[in-house]
């Protein structure tokens, strides 16, 4: 079964080398694979072209919808693996959309890349099948808070968060748009016993000015509660662009 990828431009899959911009691996040189499709709909999502296609009535703040044919590309597993290997990186970040929706095909693709370290960015609602899970070195779990626009019964699944909370490979990254969002993180931490040093708070924003302004009040909150802070390095380096 092939993989459904996002595109950098029509006909060109979003497979590229860059520096990881967020979370515990920030600054590391990696290969990126961005898949298409998502089971959630964050109203501030900066990769809405992976899911907000024409006819999708789920809300997004931009109001823009995307042509599916121009923004999705289907490739065979071996072809995807070959393109990743050609980038010459020792670490792969698989992102989306929600990449674990294609867990079976991802597992088969990774079997063509036996020597690469694998990092998966997930919203924390989907289980990786065992054949894929054994290949994952790091989960970057980003549970969606109320300001994302997703109802909690879809975005915050207790059985999934319980599992990630006890997985030594899992880190937690929360997108923060206003100081009050941190109260939700504290409630989730109390419920699921997330270790504070495994929790990153990251300002929401797609331009440097917004990120810097929010960092001014977010940094003291991280210090107060013992959380780590994540910037968005790629936004400062390249702007809000695909393939970066």
Short mmCIF file of C-alpha atoms in Angstrom, two decimals:
data_model
loop_
_atom_site.label_atom_id
_atom_site.label_comp_id
_atom_site.label_asym_id
_atom_site.label_seq_id
_atom_site.Cartn_x
_atom_site.Cartn_y
_atom_site.Cartn_z
CA UNK A 1 0.00 0.00 0.00
CA UNK A 2 1.52 3.38 -0.94
CA UNK A 3 1.94 6.45 1.24
CA UNK A 4 -0.03 9.67 0.77
CA UNK A 5 2.35 12.62 1.08
CA UNK A 6 2.01 16.37 1.24
CA UNK A 7 3.61 18.34 -1.58
CA UNK A 8 6.15 21.16 -1.66
CA UNK A 9 4.76 22.14 -5.04
CA UNK A 10 2.42 20.24 -7.37
CA UNK A 11 3.98 16.88 -8.17
CA UNK A 12 6.90 17.31 -5.72
CA UNK A 13 6.69 15.40 -2.41
CA UNK A 14 7.54 17.17 0.83
CA UNK A 15 10.69 15.16 1.56
CA UNK A 16 13.63 17.38 2.44
CA UNK A 17 16.65 17.93 4.70
CA UNK A 18 16.66 20.72 7.25
CA UNK A 19 17.26 21.49 10.90
CA UNK A 20 14.59 20.30 13.31
CA UNK A 21 12.88 23.49 14.45
CA UNK A 22 10.97 22.39 17.56
CA UNK A 23 11.09 20.28 20.68
CA UNK A 24 13.87 18.15 22.16
CA UNK A 25 15.74 17.69 18.86
CA UNK A 26 15.71 21.38 17.86
CA UNK A 27 18.77 22.34 15.85
CA UNK A 28 19.61 18.78 14.77
CA UNK A 29 20.13 18.09 11.05
CA UNK A 30 17.42 15.69 9.90
CA UNK A 31 15.47 14.42 6.94
CA UNK A 32 11.79 15.33 6.97
CA UNK A 33 8.87 13.36 5.57
CA UNK A 34 5.51 15.16 5.66
CA UNK A 35 2.43 13.02 5.14
CA UNK A 36 -1.04 14.20 4.20
CA UNK A 37 -4.36 13.83 6.09
CA UNK A 38 -5.31 14.53 9.70
CA UNK A 39 -8.03 13.34 12.05
CA UNK A 40 -8.11 16.69 13.91
CA UNK A 41 -8.64 20.25 12.67
CA UNK A 42 -6.65 22.90 14.52
CA UNK A 43 -7.96 26.33 13.60
CA UNK A 44 -4.40 27.76 13.71
CA UNK A 45 -2.74 24.83 11.90
CA UNK A 46 0.21 25.99 9.80
CA UNK A 47 0.05 22.92 7.55
CA UNK A 48 -3.63 23.12 6.65
CA UNK A 49 -2.71 22.11 3.10
CA UNK A 50 -2.37 18.55 4.46
CA UNK A 51 -6.07 18.29 5.37
CA UNK A 52 -8.21 21.38 4.68
CA UNK A 53 -9.21 20.43 1.17
CA UNK A 54 -12.06 21.85 -0.89
CA UNK A 55 -15.33 20.63 0.59
CA UNK A 56 -13.93 20.20 4.13
CA UNK A 57 -16.14 22.34 6.35
CA UNK A 58 -14.01 22.05 9.48
CA UNK A 59 -12.99 25.59 10.52
CA UNK A 60 -9.59 27.16 9.93
CA UNK A 61 -8.82 30.77 10.73
CA UNK A 62 -7.55 31.52 7.23
CA UNK A 63 -10.79 30.36 5.61
CA UNK A 64 -8.64 28.92 2.80
CA UNK A 65 -9.18 25.47 1.37
CA UNK A 66 -6.73 23.61 -0.84
CA UNK A 67 -7.02 21.57 -4.00
CA UNK A 68 -6.42 17.96 -3.04
CA UNK A 69 -4.82 17.00 -6.35
CA UNK A 70 -2.20 19.76 -6.10
CA UNK A 71 -1.44 19.13 -2.43
CA UNK A 72 -1.38 15.34 -2.17
CA UNK A 73 0.91 12.84 -3.83
CA UNK A 74 0.84 9.05 -3.62
CA UNK A 75 4.19 7.23 -3.76
CA UNK A 76 5.28 3.66 -3.19
CA UNK A 77 7.03 2.79 0.05
CA UNK A 78 10.34 1.89 -1.59
CA UNK A 79 10.32 5.14 -3.62
CA UNK A 80 9.78 7.20 -0.45
CA UNK A 81 12.59 5.36 1.32
CA UNK A 82 14.94 5.92 -1.61
CA UNK A 83 14.25 9.66 -1.61
CA UNK A 84 14.89 9.85 2.15
CA UNK A 85 18.13 7.86 1.88
CA UNK A 86 19.37 10.19 -0.87
CA UNK A 87 19.29 13.09 1.61
CA UNK A 88 22.14 11.47 3.53
CA UNK A 89 20.82 12.17 7.03
CA UNK A 90 21.07 9.85 10.02
CA UNK A 91 17.76 10.93 11.55
CA UNK A 92 14.26 11.08 10.07
CA UNK A 93 11.36 13.21 11.35
CA UNK A 94 7.97 11.95 10.21
CA UNK A 95 5.28 14.59 10.46
CA UNK A 96 1.98 15.63 8.94
CA UNK A 97 -0.96 16.02 9.20
CA UNK A 98 -1.19 13.06 11.54
CA UNK A 99 1.38 10.55 10.29
CA UNK A 100 0.25 7.60 12.41
CA UNK A 101 -2.93 7.39 10.32
CA UNK A 102 -0.65 5.66 7.78
CA UNK A 103 1.14 3.48 10.31
CA UNK A 104 1.14 0.24 8.33
CA UNK A 105 2.66 1.76 5.20
CA UNK A 106 5.17 3.73 7.30
CA UNK A 107 6.35 0.52 8.96
CA UNK A 108 6.98 -1.12 5.60
CA UNK A 109 8.73 1.99 4.28
CA UNK A 110 11.08 2.11 7.28
CA UNK A 111 12.12 -1.49 6.69
CA UNK A 112 13.95 -0.10 3.64
CA UNK A 113 15.86 2.26 5.98
CA UNK A 114 17.22 -0.03 8.73
CA UNK A 115 19.96 2.31 10.00
CA UNK A 116 18.10 5.60 10.40
CA UNK A 117 16.86 7.00 13.73
CA UNK A 118 13.16 7.81 13.61
CA UNK A 119 11.25 10.63 15.29
CA UNK A 120 7.46 10.87 14.91
CA UNK A 121 5.39 14.03 15.47
CA UNK A 122 1.87 13.07 16.53
CA UNK A 123 -1.20 14.69 18.04
CA UNK A 124 -1.41 11.80 20.49
CA UNK A 125 -4.74 10.31 19.40
CA UNK A 126 -3.56 7.42 17.20
CA UNK A 127 -1.76 4.22 18.14
CA UNK A 128 1.27 3.11 16.11
CA UNK A 129 0.94 -0.53 15.03
CA UNK A 130 3.55 -2.80 16.64
CA UNK A 131 5.49 -3.19 13.39
CA UNK A 132 5.98 0.57 13.32
CA UNK A 133 6.31 1.17 17.05
CA UNK A 134 9.45 -0.96 17.30
CA UNK A 135 11.17 1.38 14.82
CA UNK A 136 10.36 4.63 16.63
CA UNK A 137 13.14 6.18 18.70
CA UNK A 138 11.25 9.32 19.76
CA UNK A 139 7.63 10.42 19.92
CA UNK A 140 6.94 14.17 19.93
CA UNK A 141 3.39 14.19 21.29
CA UNK A 142 1.45 17.44 20.86
CA UNK A 143 -1.96 17.15 22.59
CA UNK A 144 -4.34 19.84 21.38
CA UNK A 145 -5.71 22.32 23.91
CA UNK A 146 -9.12 24.02 23.75
CA UNK A 147 -7.86 26.98 21.71
CA UNK A 148 -7.13 24.59 18.83
CA UNK A 149 -10.89 24.31 18.27
CA UNK A 150 -10.92 20.53 18.66
CA UNK A 151 -13.35 19.06 21.21
CA UNK A 152 -11.60 17.33 24.10
CA UNK A 153 -13.38 14.04 23.46
CA UNK A 154 -11.62 13.86 20.08
CA UNK A 155 -8.28 15.47 20.94
CA UNK A 156 -7.50 14.25 24.47
CA UNK A 157 -7.99 10.48 24.65
CA UNK A 158 -7.22 9.14 28.14
CA UNK A 159 -6.05 5.71 27.01
CA UNK A 160 -3.61 7.22 24.52
CA UNK A 161 -2.25 9.88 26.89
CA UNK A 162 -1.87 7.27 29.64
CA UNK A 163 0.22 5.16 27.28
CA UNK A 164 2.43 8.03 26.15
CA UNK A 165 2.88 9.26 29.74
CA UNK A 166 4.60 5.98 30.60
CA UNK A 167 6.60 5.65 27.36
CA UNK A 168 10.24 6.72 27.88
CA UNK A 169 10.44 7.71 24.21
CA UNK A 170 7.68 10.30 24.51
CA UNK A 171 8.07 14.07 24.91
CA UNK A 172 5.12 16.44 25.16
CA UNK A 173 4.87 19.71 23.26
CA UNK A 174 1.97 22.09 23.88
CA UNK A 175 1.15 24.99 21.57
CA UNK A 176 0.43 28.08 23.69
CA UNK A 177 -1.42 31.11 22.31
CA UNK A 178 -2.31 32.89 25.56
CA UNK A 179 -1.09 32.65 29.17
CA UNK A 180 -4.31 30.97 30.28
CA UNK A 181 -3.54 27.98 28.03
CA UNK A 182 -0.87 26.94 30.52
CA UNK A 183 -3.61 26.19 33.09
CA UNK A 184 -4.84 23.43 30.77
CA UNK A 185 -1.33 22.01 30.55
CA UNK A 186 -1.07 21.97 34.34
CA UNK A 187 -4.38 20.12 34.60
CA UNK A 188 -3.22 17.53 32.06
CA UNK A 189 0.10 17.18 33.85
CA UNK A 190 -1.68 16.52 37.13
CA UNK A 191 -4.00 13.95 35.51
CA UNK A 192 -1.38 12.05 33.51
CA UNK A 193 1.71 12.65 35.65
CA UNK A 194 3.82 14.06 32.82
CA UNK A 195 7.33 14.81 34.06
CA UNK A 196 7.84 18.60 33.82
CA UNK A 197 11.25 18.15 32.19
CA UNK A 198 9.55 16.15 29.41
CA UNK A 199 7.07 18.96 28.69
CA UNK A 200 7.75 21.74 26.19
CA UNK A 201 5.67 24.88 25.88
CA UNK A 202 5.85 26.48 22.44
CA UNK A 203 4.37 29.82 21.39
CA UNK A 204 1.82 29.65 18.60
CA UNK A 205 2.76 31.80 15.63
CA UNK A 206 3.94 31.73 12.04
CA UNK A 207 6.16 34.83 12.03
CA UNK A 208 9.16 35.85 14.13
CA UNK A 209 7.54 38.93 15.63
CA UNK A 210 4.60 36.96 17.04
CA UNK A 211 6.86 34.21 18.39
CA UNK A 212 9.15 36.70 20.12
CA UNK A 213 6.26 38.65 21.64
CA UNK A 214 4.69 35.51 23.07
CA UNK A 215 8.04 34.19 24.27
CA UNK A 216 8.33 37.21 26.57
CA UNK A 217 5.45 36.05 28.76
CA UNK A 218 5.86 32.31 28.10
CA UNK A 219 9.46 32.09 29.34
CA UNK A 220 8.59 33.12 32.93
CA UNK A 221 5.73 30.59 32.97
CA UNK A 222 8.13 27.82 31.94
CA UNK A 223 10.48 28.89 34.71
CA UNK A 224 7.67 28.98 37.27
CA UNK A 225 6.37 25.50 36.50
CA UNK A 226 9.59 23.69 35.57
CA UNK A 227 8.63 23.19 31.92
CA UNK A 228 10.99 23.46 28.98
CA UNK A 229 10.45 26.04 26.26
CA UNK A 230 10.54 25.44 22.53
CA UNK A 231 10.99 28.09 19.89
CA UNK A 232 10.18 27.53 16.20
CA UNK A 233 13.64 27.79 14.66
CA UNK A 234 12.47 27.12 11.11
CA UNK A 235 10.12 30.12 11.20
CA UNK A 236 13.00 32.44 12.12
CA UNK A 237 15.26 30.91 9.45
CA UNK A 238 12.89 30.41 6.53
CA UNK A 239 9.51 31.91 7.34
CA UNK A 240 6.26 29.99 7.09
CA UNK A 241 7.20 28.04 3.96
CA UNK A 242 6.94 24.46 2.82
CA UNK A 243 9.95 22.17 2.60
CA UNK A 244 11.84 23.88 5.42
#
